[in-house]
Amino acid sequence: MAHQIATALLPVFFALALGYGAGKRKIVDNQNVSSINHMVMMFAVPAALFVSISSKSRSDITSHGGFIAVLVIAMVAVYVVTLQLQLKVFKLDKASAAVQSLTTAFPNYASIGLPLSSAVFGDEGAIAVAIGIAVGAMTISPLTIALLEDAKLGPDAPGSTLSRFCAALGKSVRKPIFWSPVLAFTLVLADVHVPDLVQTALTPIGVVGAGAALFLTGLMLSAQKVTFGPDVAYGIVMKNALMPLSVWGLCGLFGLDRLNTAEAVLLTSIPSGFFGLVFGAPFGVRPKVSGSTLMLSTGAGIVSLSVVISLLPWRG
């Protein structure tokens, strides 16, 4: 079991450490990461997801119906609870609360999800990761953008939060990180075979996706100043422990099989993601609590992921 855990986690945290070290030693600029972020989120990861999903069968996707429902409930519930706590208990402003809520509720699927799920579940893991990204892109990501826009415009701005949410949703679904896996899902469900030449063309850029995303996460972590308080402690406990525990309960309630349960629990135990900070940056919103949560949740992930992998009956 120790060898299995090391096999799953060592590549992930080695790439994270590589990016962190490069940023700390100023080998790579850890302040201006927009170009690397665009390469990862608009090209490499979408290509990797499309190649992985389009090679699957219809039954591979339809068997994840309960898995999708569990992820939607879990991610939206954690986001809403966290948002209310940030506003009413921790007294953050609306924009900072939205960024911190997304940081807590949206696991780092884009970087840690792909290599980790491949190590644990093999090729099947890519479908679960793609579903997770699509769920986040359709629900809590556009809500975050809407709240950021609402905070920027102020209380006297025309239109409602709902109208801004719909506009943000339209922007979200146009991003390759969303429509690439959705397109692949649609083609598979329609029994449309993607030509081998297309997969061959996309494979080289897709291969670098997971590694580049992990390096980018480490790079962003190196730029964060860590503070610790009740708000950060809540984010770590919620993300690394309470969220996967609640998902495990939901899987039992929905009667998910062993594989779908293992996928759901493992993927929701992945540490906090960087989407909150990425979305907040154009609005000038980079709350220290989010950077600290991202940093410490990732570090704590070494322990929490090891525990999850050792306990889940993910084989057979």
PDB file of C-alpha atoms in Angstrom:
ATOM      1  CA  MET A   1       0.000   0.000   0.000  1.00  0.00           C
ATOM      2  CA  ALA A   2       2.846   2.401   0.797  1.00  0.00           C
ATOM      3  CA  HIS A   3       4.226   1.821  -2.703  1.00  0.00           C
ATOM      4  CA  GLN A   4       0.787   2.483  -4.259  1.00  0.00           C
ATOM      5  CA  ILE A   5       0.424   5.739  -2.332  1.00  0.00           C
ATOM      6  CA  ALA A   6       3.934   6.857  -3.299  1.00  0.00           C
ATOM      7  CA  THR A   7       3.293   5.964  -6.946  1.00  0.00           C
ATOM      8  CA  ALA A   8       0.126   8.081  -6.952  1.00  0.00           C
ATOM      9  CA  LEU A   9       1.390  11.089  -5.010  1.00  0.00           C
ATOM     10  CA  LEU A  10       5.122  11.384  -5.728  1.00  0.00           C
ATOM     11  CA  PRO A  11       4.766  12.655  -9.350  1.00  0.00           C
ATOM     12  CA  VAL A  12       2.111  15.147  -8.240  1.00  0.00           C
ATOM     13  CA  PHE A  13       4.027  16.709  -5.373  1.00  0.00           C
ATOM     14  CA  PHE A  14       7.381  16.539  -7.157  1.00  0.00           C
ATOM     15  CA  ALA A  15       6.011  18.734  -9.977  1.00  0.00           C
ATOM     16  CA  LEU A  16       4.417  21.058  -7.410  1.00  0.00           C
ATOM     17  CA  ALA A  17       7.736  21.335  -5.567  1.00  0.00           C
ATOM     18  CA  LEU A  18       9.543  21.996  -8.829  1.00  0.00           C
ATOM     19  CA  GLY A  19       7.267  24.924  -9.638  1.00  0.00           C
ATOM     20  CA  TYR A  20       7.470  26.206  -6.069  1.00  0.00           C
ATOM     21  CA  GLY A  21      11.271  26.089  -6.071  1.00  0.00           C
ATOM     22  CA  ALA A  22      11.471  27.785  -9.465  1.00  0.00           C
ATOM     23  CA  GLY A  23       9.278  30.603  -8.208  1.00  0.00           C
ATOM     24  CA  LYS A  24      11.059  31.033  -4.878  1.00  0.00           C
ATOM     25  CA  ARG A  25      14.492  31.134  -6.521  1.00  0.00           C
ATOM     26  CA  LYS A  26      13.179  33.552  -9.201  1.00  0.00           C
ATOM     27  CA  ILE A  27      14.128  31.146 -11.990  1.00  0.00           C
ATOM     28  CA  VAL A  28      10.585  31.677 -13.279  1.00  0.00           C
ATOM     29  CA  ASP A  29       8.534  34.822 -12.575  1.00  0.00           C
ATOM     30  CA  ASN A  30       5.897  33.875  -9.989  1.00  0.00           C
ATOM     31  CA  GLN A  31       4.071  37.208 -10.184  1.00  0.00           C
ATOM     32  CA  ASN A  32       3.292  37.313 -13.909  1.00  0.00           C
ATOM     33  CA  VAL A  33       1.843  33.860 -14.579  1.00  0.00           C
ATOM     34  CA  SER A  34      -0.937  34.823 -16.985  1.00  0.00           C
ATOM     35  CA  SER A  35       0.873  33.467 -20.078  1.00  0.00           C
ATOM     36  CA  ILE A  36       1.533  30.092 -18.435  1.00  0.00           C
ATOM     37  CA  ASN A  37      -2.014  30.035 -17.105  1.00  0.00           C
ATOM     38  CA  HIS A  38      -3.451  30.659 -20.580  1.00  0.00           C
ATOM     39  CA  MET A  39      -1.291  27.913 -22.069  1.00  0.00           C
ATOM     40  CA  VAL A  40      -2.416  25.417 -19.419  1.00  0.00           C
ATOM     41  CA  MET A  41      -6.118  26.309 -19.199  1.00  0.00           C
ATOM     42  CA  MET A  42      -6.818  27.151 -22.855  1.00  0.00           C
ATOM     43  CA  PHE A  43      -4.687  24.590 -24.663  1.00  0.00           C
ATOM     44  CA  ALA A  44      -2.891  21.838 -22.744  1.00  0.00           C
ATOM     45  CA  VAL A  45      -5.513  20.627 -20.234  1.00  0.00           C
ATOM     46  CA  PRO A  46      -8.468  20.938 -22.683  1.00  0.00           C
ATOM     47  CA  ALA A  47      -6.518  18.900 -25.252  1.00  0.00           C
ATOM     48  CA  ALA A  48      -5.677  16.229 -22.666  1.00  0.00           C
ATOM     49  CA  LEU A  49      -9.311  15.968 -21.576  1.00  0.00           C
ATOM     50  CA  PHE A  50     -10.612  15.775 -25.150  1.00  0.00           C
ATOM     51  CA  VAL A  51      -8.202  12.998 -26.122  1.00  0.00           C
ATOM     52  CA  SER A  52      -8.910  11.001 -22.972  1.00  0.00           C
ATOM     53  CA  ILE A  53     -12.705  11.236 -23.154  1.00  0.00           C
ATOM     54  CA  SER A  54     -13.181  10.851 -26.899  1.00  0.00           C
ATOM     55  CA  SER A  55     -11.493   7.466 -26.766  1.00  0.00           C
ATOM     56  CA  LYS A  56     -14.120   6.112 -24.320  1.00  0.00           C
ATOM     57  CA  SER A  57     -17.445   4.369 -24.951  1.00  0.00           C
ATOM     58  CA  ARG A  58     -20.959   5.632 -24.252  1.00  0.00           C
ATOM     59  CA  SER A  59     -21.369   3.215 -21.333  1.00  0.00           C
ATOM     60  CA  ASP A  60     -18.273   4.685 -19.654  1.00  0.00           C
ATOM     61  CA  ILE A  61     -20.049   8.046 -19.413  1.00  0.00           C
ATOM     62  CA  THR A  62     -23.627   6.964 -18.685  1.00  0.00           C
ATOM     63  CA  SER A  63     -22.358   4.910 -15.757  1.00  0.00           C
ATOM     64  CA  HIS A  64     -21.370   8.207 -14.048  1.00  0.00           C
ATOM     65  CA  GLY A  65     -24.915   9.600 -13.657  1.00  0.00           C
ATOM     66  CA  GLY A  66     -24.986   9.310  -9.866  1.00  0.00           C
ATOM     67  CA  PHE A  67     -21.406  10.573  -9.676  1.00  0.00           C
ATOM     68  CA  ILE A  68     -22.436  13.779 -11.467  1.00  0.00           C
ATOM     69  CA  ALA A  69     -25.357  14.359  -9.073  1.00  0.00           C
ATOM     70  CA  VAL A  70     -23.115  13.883  -6.029  1.00  0.00           C
ATOM     71  CA  LEU A  71     -20.507  16.349  -7.319  1.00  0.00           C
ATOM     72  CA  VAL A  72     -23.111  19.014  -8.123  1.00  0.00           C
ATOM     73  CA  ILE A  73     -24.670  18.784  -4.659  1.00  0.00           C
ATOM     74  CA  ALA A  74     -21.324  18.706  -2.840  1.00  0.00           C
ATOM     75  CA  MET A  75     -19.614  21.554  -4.686  1.00  0.00           C
ATOM     76  CA  VAL A  76     -22.617  23.883  -4.637  1.00  0.00           C
ATOM     77  CA  ALA A  77     -23.383  23.136  -0.968  1.00  0.00           C
ATOM     78  CA  VAL A  78     -19.778  23.753   0.152  1.00  0.00           C
ATOM     79  CA  TYR A  79     -19.673  26.960  -1.897  1.00  0.00           C
ATOM     80  CA  VAL A  80     -22.922  28.349  -0.472  1.00  0.00           C
ATOM     81  CA  VAL A  81     -22.068  27.452   3.140  1.00  0.00           C
ATOM     82  CA  THR A  82     -18.572  28.911   2.788  1.00  0.00           C
ATOM     83  CA  LEU A  83     -19.862  32.097   1.161  1.00  0.00           C
ATOM     84  CA  GLN A  84     -22.313  32.720   4.005  1.00  0.00           C
ATOM     85  CA  LEU A  85     -19.611  32.132   6.607  1.00  0.00           C
ATOM     86  CA  GLN A  86     -17.185  34.474   4.841  1.00  0.00           C
ATOM     87  CA  LEU A  87     -19.764  37.247   4.713  1.00  0.00           C
ATOM     88  CA  LYS A  88     -21.432  36.867   8.102  1.00  0.00           C
ATOM     89  CA  VAL A  89     -18.823  35.302  10.395  1.00  0.00           C
ATOM     90  CA  PHE A  90     -15.412  36.200   8.951  1.00  0.00           C
ATOM     91  CA  LYS A  91     -16.663  39.575   7.637  1.00  0.00           C
ATOM     92  CA  LEU A  92     -14.992  39.502   4.228  1.00  0.00           C
ATOM     93  CA  ASP A  93     -16.261  41.792   1.483  1.00  0.00           C
ATOM     94  CA  LYS A  94     -18.361  40.214  -1.271  1.00  0.00           C
ATOM     95  CA  ALA A  95     -15.534  39.897  -3.819  1.00  0.00           C
ATOM     96  CA  SER A  96     -13.040  38.351  -1.377  1.00  0.00           C
ATOM     97  CA  ALA A  97     -15.719  36.025  -0.006  1.00  0.00           C
ATOM     98  CA  ALA A  98     -16.501  34.796  -3.524  1.00  0.00           C
ATOM     99  CA  VAL A  99     -12.820  34.072  -4.257  1.00  0.00           C
ATOM    100  CA  GLN A 100     -12.348  32.235  -0.954  1.00  0.00           C
ATOM    101  CA  SER A 101     -15.537  30.215  -1.474  1.00  0.00           C
ATOM    102  CA  LEU A 102     -14.389  29.040  -4.892  1.00  0.00           C
ATOM    103  CA  THR A 103     -10.932  28.245  -3.514  1.00  0.00           C
ATOM    104  CA  THR A 104     -12.547  26.037  -0.863  1.00  0.00           C
ATOM    105  CA  ALA A 105     -15.289  24.387  -2.940  1.00  0.00           C
ATOM    106  CA  PHE A 106     -13.471  23.730  -6.246  1.00  0.00           C
ATOM    107  CA  PRO A 107     -10.753  21.057  -5.852  1.00  0.00           C
ATOM    108  CA  ASN A 108      -7.598  21.412  -7.928  1.00  0.00           C
ATOM    109  CA  TYR A 109      -8.886  19.124 -10.698  1.00  0.00           C
ATOM    110  CA  ALA A 110      -7.040  20.934 -13.468  1.00  0.00           C
ATOM    111  CA  SER A 111      -3.582  20.099 -12.133  1.00  0.00           C
ATOM    112  CA  ILE A 112      -3.675  17.442  -9.400  1.00  0.00           C
ATOM    113  CA  GLY A 113      -6.793  15.655 -10.668  1.00  0.00           C
ATOM    114  CA  LEU A 114      -5.467  14.336 -13.981  1.00  0.00           C
ATOM    115  CA  PRO A 115      -2.180  12.753 -12.839  1.00  0.00           C
ATOM    116  CA  LEU A 116      -3.631  11.506  -9.538  1.00  0.00           C
ATOM    117  CA  SER A 117      -6.708   9.859 -11.053  1.00  0.00           C
ATOM    118  CA  SER A 118      -4.595   8.269 -13.780  1.00  0.00           C
ATOM    119  CA  ALA A 119      -2.245   6.795 -11.179  1.00  0.00           C
ATOM    120  CA  VAL A 120      -5.101   5.406  -9.084  1.00  0.00           C
ATOM    121  CA  PHE A 121      -7.784   4.513 -11.629  1.00  0.00           C
ATOM    122  CA  GLY A 122      -5.909   4.327 -14.923  1.00  0.00           C
ATOM    123  CA  ASP A 123      -7.492   5.736 -18.094  1.00  0.00           C
ATOM    124  CA  GLU A 124     -10.984   5.695 -16.499  1.00  0.00           C
ATOM    125  CA  GLY A 125      -9.939   8.475 -14.161  1.00  0.00           C
ATOM    126  CA  ALA A 126      -9.908  11.095 -16.934  1.00  0.00           C
ATOM    127  CA  ILE A 127     -13.696  10.885 -17.302  1.00  0.00           C
ATOM    128  CA  ALA A 128     -14.244  11.610 -13.612  1.00  0.00           C
ATOM    129  CA  VAL A 129     -11.840  14.584 -13.733  1.00  0.00           C
ATOM    130  CA  ALA A 130     -13.511  16.002 -16.853  1.00  0.00           C
ATOM    131  CA  ILE A 131     -16.924  15.734 -15.193  1.00  0.00           C
ATOM    132  CA  GLY A 132     -15.575  17.530 -12.124  1.00  0.00           C
ATOM    133  CA  ILE A 133     -14.199  20.389 -14.224  1.00  0.00           C
ATOM    134  CA  ALA A 134     -17.449  20.680 -16.192  1.00  0.00           C
ATOM    135  CA  VAL A 135     -19.557  20.739 -13.004  1.00  0.00           C
ATOM    136  CA  GLY A 136     -17.432  23.514 -11.516  1.00  0.00           C
ATOM    137  CA  ALA A 137     -17.409  25.476 -14.772  1.00  0.00           C
ATOM    138  CA  MET A 138     -21.205  25.351 -15.034  1.00  0.00           C
ATOM    139  CA  THR A 139     -22.072  26.151 -11.414  1.00  0.00           C
ATOM    140  CA  ILE A 140     -19.750  27.784  -8.887  1.00  0.00           C
ATOM    141  CA  SER A 141     -17.280  29.359 -11.342  1.00  0.00           C
ATOM    142  CA  PRO A 142     -19.808  31.600 -13.131  1.00  0.00           C
ATOM    143  CA  LEU A 143     -21.429  32.431  -9.791  1.00  0.00           C
ATOM    144  CA  THR A 144     -18.033  33.642  -8.566  1.00  0.00           C
ATOM    145  CA  ILE A 145     -17.528  35.772 -11.669  1.00  0.00           C
ATOM    146  CA  ALA A 146     -21.017  37.235 -11.244  1.00  0.00           C
ATOM    147  CA  LEU A 147     -20.309  38.150  -7.618  1.00  0.00           C
ATOM    148  CA  LEU A 148     -16.967  39.703  -8.590  1.00  0.00           C
ATOM    149  CA  GLU A 149     -18.628  41.772 -11.313  1.00  0.00           C
ATOM    150  CA  ASP A 150     -21.430  42.744  -8.944  1.00  0.00           C
ATOM    151  CA  ALA A 151     -18.907  43.908  -6.327  1.00  0.00           C
ATOM    152  CA  LYS A 152     -16.934  45.876  -8.923  1.00  0.00           C
ATOM    153  CA  LEU A 153     -19.998  47.658 -10.297  1.00  0.00           C
ATOM    154  CA  GLY A 154     -21.410  48.463  -6.867  1.00  0.00           C
ATOM    155  CA  PRO A 155     -24.957  48.405  -5.490  1.00  0.00           C
ATOM    156  CA  ASP A 156     -26.236  51.048  -7.935  1.00  0.00           C
ATOM    157  CA  ALA A 157     -25.299  49.094 -11.078  1.00  0.00           C
ATOM    158  CA  PRO A 158     -28.091  48.219 -13.526  1.00  0.00           C
ATOM    159  CA  GLY A 159     -29.332  44.661 -13.732  1.00  0.00           C
ATOM    160  CA  SER A 160     -29.617  41.948 -11.110  1.00  0.00           C
ATOM    161  CA  THR A 161     -27.197  39.379  -9.763  1.00  0.00           C
ATOM    162  CA  LEU A 162     -29.169  36.780 -11.749  1.00  0.00           C
ATOM    163  CA  SER A 163     -28.625  38.627 -15.023  1.00  0.00           C
ATOM    164  CA  ARG A 164     -24.902  38.955 -14.269  1.00  0.00           C
ATOM    165  CA  PHE A 165     -24.792  35.250 -13.394  1.00  0.00           C
ATOM    166  CA  CYS A 166     -26.337  34.379 -16.773  1.00  0.00           C
ATOM    167  CA  ALA A 167     -23.805  36.597 -18.544  1.00  0.00           C
ATOM    168  CA  ALA A 168     -20.958  35.002 -16.584  1.00  0.00           C
ATOM    169  CA  LEU A 169     -22.288  31.555 -17.429  1.00  0.00           C
ATOM    170  CA  GLY A 170     -22.169  32.482 -21.103  1.00  0.00           C
ATOM    171  CA  LYS A 171     -18.522  33.490 -20.734  1.00  0.00           C
ATOM    172  CA  SER A 172     -17.725  30.331 -18.799  1.00  0.00           C
ATOM    173  CA  VAL A 173     -19.102  27.900 -21.378  1.00  0.00           C
ATOM    174  CA  ARG A 174     -17.025  29.562 -24.117  1.00  0.00           C
ATOM    175  CA  LYS A 175     -13.778  28.664 -22.358  1.00  0.00           C
ATOM    176  CA  PRO A 176     -11.897  25.625 -23.762  1.00  0.00           C
ATOM    177  CA  ILE A 177     -11.549  24.164 -20.260  1.00  0.00           C
ATOM    178  CA  PHE A 178     -15.350  23.734 -20.331  1.00  0.00           C
ATOM    179  CA  TRP A 179     -16.398  23.126 -23.928  1.00  0.00           C
ATOM    180  CA  SER A 180     -13.569  20.725 -24.752  1.00  0.00           C
ATOM    181  CA  PRO A 181     -14.720  17.956 -22.370  1.00  0.00           C
ATOM    182  CA  VAL A 182     -18.378  18.732 -23.093  1.00  0.00           C
ATOM    183  CA  LEU A 183     -17.755  18.352 -26.837  1.00  0.00           C
ATOM    184  CA  ALA A 184     -15.955  15.074 -26.235  1.00  0.00           C
ATOM    185  CA  PHE A 185     -18.822  13.826 -24.045  1.00  0.00           C
ATOM    186  CA  THR A 186     -21.368  14.808 -26.710  1.00  0.00           C
ATOM    187  CA  LEU A 187     -19.487  13.015 -29.477  1.00  0.00           C
ATOM    188  CA  VAL A 188     -19.149   9.844 -27.421  1.00  0.00           C
ATOM    189  CA  LEU A 189     -22.818   9.845 -26.397  1.00  0.00           C
ATOM    190  CA  ALA A 190     -23.790  10.349 -30.052  1.00  0.00           C
ATOM    191  CA  ASP A 191     -21.549   7.416 -31.093  1.00  0.00           C
ATOM    192  CA  VAL A 192     -19.491   9.711 -33.309  1.00  0.00           C
ATOM    193  CA  HIS A 193     -15.976   8.371 -33.750  1.00  0.00           C
ATOM    194  CA  VAL A 194     -13.227  10.963 -33.538  1.00  0.00           C
ATOM    195  CA  PRO A 195     -10.653  10.289 -36.294  1.00  0.00           C
ATOM    196  CA  ASP A 196      -7.372   8.898 -35.049  1.00  0.00           C
ATOM    197  CA  LEU A 197      -5.599  11.735 -36.865  1.00  0.00           C
ATOM    198  CA  VAL A 198      -7.346  14.290 -34.625  1.00  0.00           C
ATOM    199  CA  GLN A 199      -6.253  12.479 -31.473  1.00  0.00           C
ATOM    200  CA  THR A 200      -2.726  12.157 -32.859  1.00  0.00           C
ATOM    201  CA  ALA A 201      -2.605  15.908 -33.512  1.00  0.00           C
ATOM    202  CA  LEU A 202      -3.844  16.821 -30.021  1.00  0.00           C
ATOM    203  CA  THR A 203      -1.782  14.326 -28.045  1.00  0.00           C
ATOM    204  CA  PRO A 204       1.560  16.235 -27.917  1.00  0.00           C
ATOM    205  CA  ILE A 205       0.041  19.378 -26.380  1.00  0.00           C
ATOM    206  CA  GLY A 206      -2.213  17.293 -24.143  1.00  0.00           C
ATOM    207  CA  VAL A 207       0.694  15.301 -22.745  1.00  0.00           C
ATOM    208  CA  VAL A 208       2.184  18.422 -21.130  1.00  0.00           C
ATOM    209  CA  GLY A 209      -1.133  19.458 -19.595  1.00  0.00           C
ATOM    210  CA  ALA A 210      -0.956  17.772 -16.198  1.00  0.00           C
ATOM    211  CA  GLY A 211       2.731  18.540 -15.638  1.00  0.00           C
ATOM    212  CA  ALA A 212       2.395  22.169 -16.683  1.00  0.00           C
ATOM    213  CA  ALA A 213      -0.687  22.646 -14.485  1.00  0.00           C
ATOM    214  CA  LEU A 214       1.136  21.203 -11.470  1.00  0.00           C
ATOM    215  CA  PHE A 215       4.160  23.419 -12.146  1.00  0.00           C
ATOM    216  CA  LEU A 216       1.846  26.440 -12.440  1.00  0.00           C
ATOM    217  CA  THR A 217       0.203  25.610  -9.109  1.00  0.00           C
ATOM    218  CA  GLY A 218       3.605  25.374  -7.420  1.00  0.00           C
ATOM    219  CA  LEU A 219       4.617  28.659  -9.036  1.00  0.00           C
ATOM    220  CA  MET A 220       1.499  30.388  -7.700  1.00  0.00           C
ATOM    221  CA  LEU A 221       2.032  28.887  -4.253  1.00  0.00           C
ATOM    222  CA  SER A 222       5.559  30.343  -4.143  1.00  0.00           C
ATOM    223  CA  ALA A 223       4.116  33.850  -4.478  1.00  0.00           C
ATOM    224  CA  GLN A 224       1.714  33.481  -1.541  1.00  0.00           C
ATOM    225  CA  LYS A 225       2.385  34.913   1.898  1.00  0.00           C
ATOM    226  CA  VAL A 226       1.031  32.465   4.444  1.00  0.00           C
ATOM    227  CA  THR A 227      -1.098  33.608   7.353  1.00  0.00           C
ATOM    228  CA  PHE A 228      -3.084  31.357   9.648  1.00  0.00           C
ATOM    229  CA  GLY A 229      -6.330  32.045  11.462  1.00  0.00           C
ATOM    230  CA  PRO A 230      -9.856  30.675  11.942  1.00  0.00           C
ATOM    231  CA  ASP A 231     -10.818  31.448   8.336  1.00  0.00           C
ATOM    232  CA  VAL A 232      -7.849  29.545   6.882  1.00  0.00           C
ATOM    233  CA  ALA A 233      -8.330  26.683   9.348  1.00  0.00           C
ATOM    234  CA  TYR A 234     -11.965  26.370   8.278  1.00  0.00           C
ATOM    235  CA  GLY A 235     -10.996  26.263   4.593  1.00  0.00           C
ATOM    236  CA  ILE A 236      -8.440  23.492   5.142  1.00  0.00           C
ATOM    237  CA  VAL A 237     -10.721  21.336   7.307  1.00  0.00           C
ATOM    238  CA  MET A 238     -13.676  21.786   4.965  1.00  0.00           C
ATOM    239  CA  LYS A 239     -11.711  21.055   1.800  1.00  0.00           C
ATOM    240  CA  ASN A 240      -9.424  18.255   2.952  1.00  0.00           C
ATOM    241  CA  ALA A 241     -11.705  16.458   5.415  1.00  0.00           C
ATOM    242  CA  LEU A 242     -15.370  17.494   5.627  1.00  0.00           C
ATOM    243  CA  MET A 243     -16.034  17.692   1.885  1.00  0.00           C
ATOM    244  CA  PRO A 244     -14.809  14.154   1.070  1.00  0.00           C
ATOM    245  CA  LEU A 245     -16.573  12.792   4.167  1.00  0.00           C
ATOM    246  CA  SER A 246     -19.867  14.366   3.111  1.00  0.00           C
ATOM    247  CA  VAL A 247     -19.385  13.035  -0.427  1.00  0.00           C
ATOM    248  CA  TRP A 248     -18.829   9.550   0.966  1.00  0.00           C
ATOM    249  CA  GLY A 249     -22.178   9.874   2.755  1.00  0.00           C
ATOM    250  CA  LEU A 250     -23.906  11.137  -0.387  1.00  0.00           C
ATOM    251  CA  CYS A 251     -22.513   8.213  -2.401  1.00  0.00           C
ATOM    252  CA  GLY A 252     -24.073   5.813   0.091  1.00  0.00           C
ATOM    253  CA  LEU A 253     -27.362   7.718  -0.033  1.00  0.00           C
ATOM    254  CA  PHE A 254     -27.424   7.605  -3.836  1.00  0.00           C
ATOM    255  CA  GLY A 255     -26.352   3.951  -3.916  1.00  0.00           C
ATOM    256  CA  LEU A 256     -23.254   4.533  -6.046  1.00  0.00           C
ATOM    257  CA  ASP A 257     -21.114   1.515  -6.843  1.00  0.00           C
ATOM    258  CA  ARG A 258     -17.628   1.060  -5.425  1.00  0.00           C
ATOM    259  CA  LEU A 259     -15.740   2.596  -8.358  1.00  0.00           C
ATOM    260  CA  ASN A 260     -17.913   5.729  -8.574  1.00  0.00           C
ATOM    261  CA  THR A 261     -17.737   6.145  -4.797  1.00  0.00           C
ATOM    262  CA  ALA A 262     -13.950   5.854  -4.835  1.00  0.00           C
ATOM    263  CA  GLU A 263     -13.682   8.360  -7.704  1.00  0.00           C
ATOM    264  CA  ALA A 264     -16.001  10.870  -6.010  1.00  0.00           C
ATOM    265  CA  VAL A 265     -14.334  10.687  -2.602  1.00  0.00           C
ATOM    266  CA  LEU A 266     -10.786  10.793  -3.978  1.00  0.00           C
ATOM    267  CA  LEU A 267     -11.463  13.715  -6.327  1.00  0.00           C
ATOM    268  CA  THR A 268     -13.218  15.792  -3.660  1.00  0.00           C
ATOM    269  CA  SER A 269     -10.341  15.147  -1.234  1.00  0.00           C
ATOM    270  CA  ILE A 270      -7.963  16.875  -3.662  1.00  0.00           C
ATOM    271  CA  PRO A 271      -6.683  20.137  -2.081  1.00  0.00           C
ATOM    272  CA  SER A 272      -8.008  23.601  -2.868  1.00  0.00           C
ATOM    273  CA  GLY A 273      -7.705  24.840  -6.421  1.00  0.00           C
ATOM    274  CA  PHE A 274      -6.284  28.052  -7.852  1.00  0.00           C
ATOM    275  CA  PHE A 275      -9.353  29.050  -9.912  1.00  0.00           C
ATOM    276  CA  GLY A 276     -10.461  31.517  -7.229  1.00  0.00           C
ATOM    277  CA  LEU A 277      -7.210  33.474  -7.390  1.00  0.00           C
ATOM    278  CA  VAL A 278      -7.130  33.228 -11.197  1.00  0.00           C
ATOM    279  CA  PHE A 279     -10.669  34.635 -11.515  1.00  0.00           C
ATOM    280  CA  GLY A 280     -10.074  37.285  -8.860  1.00  0.00           C
ATOM    281  CA  ALA A 281      -6.836  38.632 -10.376  1.00  0.00           C
ATOM    282  CA  PRO A 282      -8.453  40.660 -13.232  1.00  0.00           C
ATOM    283  CA  PHE A 283     -10.679  42.339 -10.625  1.00  0.00           C
ATOM    284  CA  GLY A 284      -7.708  43.128  -8.377  1.00  0.00           C
ATOM    285  CA  VAL A 285      -8.989  40.660  -5.768  1.00  0.00           C
ATOM    286  CA  ARG A 286      -6.297  38.414  -4.254  1.00  0.00           C
ATOM    287  CA  PRO A 287      -7.256  37.894  -0.606  1.00  0.00           C
ATOM    288  CA  LYS A 288      -4.460  36.613   1.630  1.00  0.00           C
ATOM    289  CA  VAL A 289      -6.832  34.082   3.158  1.00  0.00           C
ATOM    290  CA  SER A 290      -7.269  32.412  -0.240  1.00  0.00           C
ATOM    291  CA  GLY A 291      -3.547  32.225  -0.925  1.00  0.00           C
ATOM    292  CA  SER A 292      -2.944  30.811   2.547  1.00  0.00           C
ATOM    293  CA  THR A 293      -5.772  28.286   2.166  1.00  0.00           C
ATOM    294  CA  LEU A 294      -4.381  27.194  -1.207  1.00  0.00           C
ATOM    295  CA  MET A 295      -0.872  26.832   0.218  1.00  0.00           C
ATOM    296  CA  LEU A 296      -1.716  25.011   3.440  1.00  0.00           C
ATOM    297  CA  SER A 297      -4.455  22.844   1.933  1.00  0.00           C
ATOM    298  CA  THR A 298      -1.974  21.636  -0.679  1.00  0.00           C
ATOM    299  CA  GLY A 299       0.585  20.804   1.992  1.00  0.00           C
ATOM    300  CA  ALA A 300      -2.019  19.025   4.119  1.00  0.00           C
ATOM    301  CA  GLY A 301      -3.065  17.118   0.998  1.00  0.00           C
ATOM    302  CA  ILE A 302      -0.007  14.884   1.320  1.00  0.00           C
ATOM    303  CA  VAL A 303      -1.533  13.424   4.484  1.00  0.00           C
ATOM    304  CA  SER A 304      -5.236  13.566   3.575  1.00  0.00           C
ATOM    305  CA  LEU A 305      -4.769  12.022   0.123  1.00  0.00           C
ATOM    306  CA  SER A 306      -2.572   9.288   1.561  1.00  0.00           C
ATOM    307  CA  VAL A 307      -5.306   8.434   4.071  1.00  0.00           C
ATOM    308  CA  VAL A 308      -8.015   8.402   1.393  1.00  0.00           C
ATOM    309  CA  ILE A 309      -6.014   6.226  -1.001  1.00  0.00           C
ATOM    310  CA  SER A 310      -5.193   3.755   1.791  1.00  0.00           C
ATOM    311  CA  LEU A 311      -8.821   3.480   2.971  1.00  0.00           C
ATOM    312  CA  LEU A 312     -10.809   3.415  -0.258  1.00  0.00           C
ATOM    313  CA  PRO A 313     -11.598   0.028  -1.835  1.00  0.00           C
ATOM    314  CA  TRP A 314     -10.722   1.365  -5.266  1.00  0.00           C
ATOM    315  CA  ARG A 315      -9.429  -1.874  -6.739  1.00  0.00           C
ATOM    316  CA  GLY A 316     -11.649  -4.565  -8.134  1.00  0.00           C
TER     317      GLY A 316
END
